Structures are given as structure tokens and as C-alpha cells.
PDB file of N, CA and C in Angstrom:
ATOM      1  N   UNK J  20       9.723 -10.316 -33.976  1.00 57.00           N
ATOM      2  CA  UNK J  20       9.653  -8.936 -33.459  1.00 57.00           C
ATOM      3  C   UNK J  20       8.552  -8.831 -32.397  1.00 57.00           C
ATOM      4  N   UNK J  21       7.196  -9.524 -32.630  1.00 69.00           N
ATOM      5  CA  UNK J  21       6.358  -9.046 -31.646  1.00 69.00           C
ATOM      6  C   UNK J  21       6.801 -10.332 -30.253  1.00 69.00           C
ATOM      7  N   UNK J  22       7.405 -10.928 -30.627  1.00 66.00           N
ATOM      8  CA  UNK J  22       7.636 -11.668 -29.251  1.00 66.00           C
ATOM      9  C   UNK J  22       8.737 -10.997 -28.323  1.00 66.00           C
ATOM     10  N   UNK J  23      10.044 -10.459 -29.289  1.00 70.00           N
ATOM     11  CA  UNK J  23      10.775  -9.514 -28.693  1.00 70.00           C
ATOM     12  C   UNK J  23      10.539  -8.028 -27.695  1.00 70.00           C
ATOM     13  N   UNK J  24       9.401  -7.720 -28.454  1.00 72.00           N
ATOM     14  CA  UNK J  24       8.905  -6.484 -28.070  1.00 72.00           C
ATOM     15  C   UNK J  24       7.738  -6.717 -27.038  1.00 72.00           C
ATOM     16  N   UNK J  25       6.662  -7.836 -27.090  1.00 70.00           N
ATOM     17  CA  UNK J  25       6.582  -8.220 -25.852  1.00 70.00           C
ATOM     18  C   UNK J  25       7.198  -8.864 -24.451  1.00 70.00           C
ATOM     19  N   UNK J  26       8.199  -9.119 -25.000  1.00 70.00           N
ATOM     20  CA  UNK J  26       9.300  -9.619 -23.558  1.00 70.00           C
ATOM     21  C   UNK J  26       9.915  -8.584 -22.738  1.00 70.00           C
ATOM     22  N   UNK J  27      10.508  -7.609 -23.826  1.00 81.00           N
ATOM     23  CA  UNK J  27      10.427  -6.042 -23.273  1.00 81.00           C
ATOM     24  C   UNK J  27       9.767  -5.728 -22.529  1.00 81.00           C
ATOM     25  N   UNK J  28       8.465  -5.435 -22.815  1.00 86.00           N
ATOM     26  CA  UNK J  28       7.375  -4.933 -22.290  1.00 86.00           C
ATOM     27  C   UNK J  28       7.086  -5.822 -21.266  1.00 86.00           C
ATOM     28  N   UNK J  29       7.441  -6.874 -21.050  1.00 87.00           N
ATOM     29  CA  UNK J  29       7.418  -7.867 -19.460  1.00 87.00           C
ATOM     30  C   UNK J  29       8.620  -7.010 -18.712  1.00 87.00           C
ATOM     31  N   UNK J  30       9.792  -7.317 -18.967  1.00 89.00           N
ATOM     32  CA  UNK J  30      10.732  -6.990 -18.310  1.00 89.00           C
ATOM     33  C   UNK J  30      10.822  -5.562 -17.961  1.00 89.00           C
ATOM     34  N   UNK J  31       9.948  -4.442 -18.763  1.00 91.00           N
ATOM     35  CA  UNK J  31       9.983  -3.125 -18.406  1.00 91.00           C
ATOM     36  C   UNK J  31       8.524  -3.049 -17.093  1.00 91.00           C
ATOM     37  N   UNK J  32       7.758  -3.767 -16.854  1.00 93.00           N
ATOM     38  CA  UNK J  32       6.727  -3.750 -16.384  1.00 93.00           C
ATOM     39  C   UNK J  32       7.613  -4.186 -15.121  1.00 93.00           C
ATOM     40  N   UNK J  33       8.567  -5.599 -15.212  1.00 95.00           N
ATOM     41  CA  UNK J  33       8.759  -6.484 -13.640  1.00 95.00           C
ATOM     42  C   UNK J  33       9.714  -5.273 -13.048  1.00 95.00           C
ATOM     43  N   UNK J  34      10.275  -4.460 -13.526  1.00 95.00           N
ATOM     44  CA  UNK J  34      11.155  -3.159 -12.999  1.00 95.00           C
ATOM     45  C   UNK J  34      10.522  -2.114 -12.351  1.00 95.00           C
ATOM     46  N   UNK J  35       9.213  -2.096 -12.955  1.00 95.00           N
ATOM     47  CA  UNK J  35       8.884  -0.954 -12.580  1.00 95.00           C
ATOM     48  C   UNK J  35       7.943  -1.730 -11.418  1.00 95.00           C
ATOM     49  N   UNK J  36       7.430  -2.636 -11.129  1.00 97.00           N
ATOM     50  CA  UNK J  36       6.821  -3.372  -9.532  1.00 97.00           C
ATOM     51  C   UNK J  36       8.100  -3.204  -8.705  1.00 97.00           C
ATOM     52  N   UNK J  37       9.347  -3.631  -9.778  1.00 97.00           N
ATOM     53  CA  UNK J  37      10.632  -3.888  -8.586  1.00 97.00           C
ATOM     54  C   UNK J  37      10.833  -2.636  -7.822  1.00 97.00           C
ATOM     55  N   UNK J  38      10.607  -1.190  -8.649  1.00 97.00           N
ATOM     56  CA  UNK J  38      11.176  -0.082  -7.932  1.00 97.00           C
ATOM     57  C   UNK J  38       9.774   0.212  -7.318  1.00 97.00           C
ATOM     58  N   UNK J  39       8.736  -0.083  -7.757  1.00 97.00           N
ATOM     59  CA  UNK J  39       7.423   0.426  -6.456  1.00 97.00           C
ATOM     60  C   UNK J  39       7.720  -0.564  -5.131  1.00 97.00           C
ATOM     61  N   UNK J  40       8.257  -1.795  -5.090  1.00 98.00           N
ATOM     62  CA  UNK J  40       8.429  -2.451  -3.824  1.00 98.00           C
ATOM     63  C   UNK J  40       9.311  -2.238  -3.581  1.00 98.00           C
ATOM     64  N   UNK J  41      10.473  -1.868  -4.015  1.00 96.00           N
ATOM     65  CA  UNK J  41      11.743  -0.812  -2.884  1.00 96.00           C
ATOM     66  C   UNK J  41      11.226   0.410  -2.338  1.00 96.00           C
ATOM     67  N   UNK J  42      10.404   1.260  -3.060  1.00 89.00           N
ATOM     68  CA  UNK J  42       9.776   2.349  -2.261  1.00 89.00           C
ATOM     69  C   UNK J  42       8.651   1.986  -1.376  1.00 89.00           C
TER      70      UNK J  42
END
């Protein structure tokens, strides 16, 4: 669980750089 829920928390982080470098 905590490896799951930190991978999340990678992949919700690399989305949210992805949509600040489209704007």
C-alpha cells in the first residue's frame, strides 16, 4: 500500500509539472 500510494503521489505530482509546462 505505501508503495502504491507513493507512486500515485509521483504520477499525480509529474501531471501537475506536465500541465504547468503546457501553460
Amino acid at each position: 500500500m505505501r508503495i502504491q500510494k507513493q507512486a500515485f503521489t509521483l504520477v499525480e505530482l509529474i501531471v501537475v509539472i506536465t500541465i504547468l509546462a503546457i501553460l
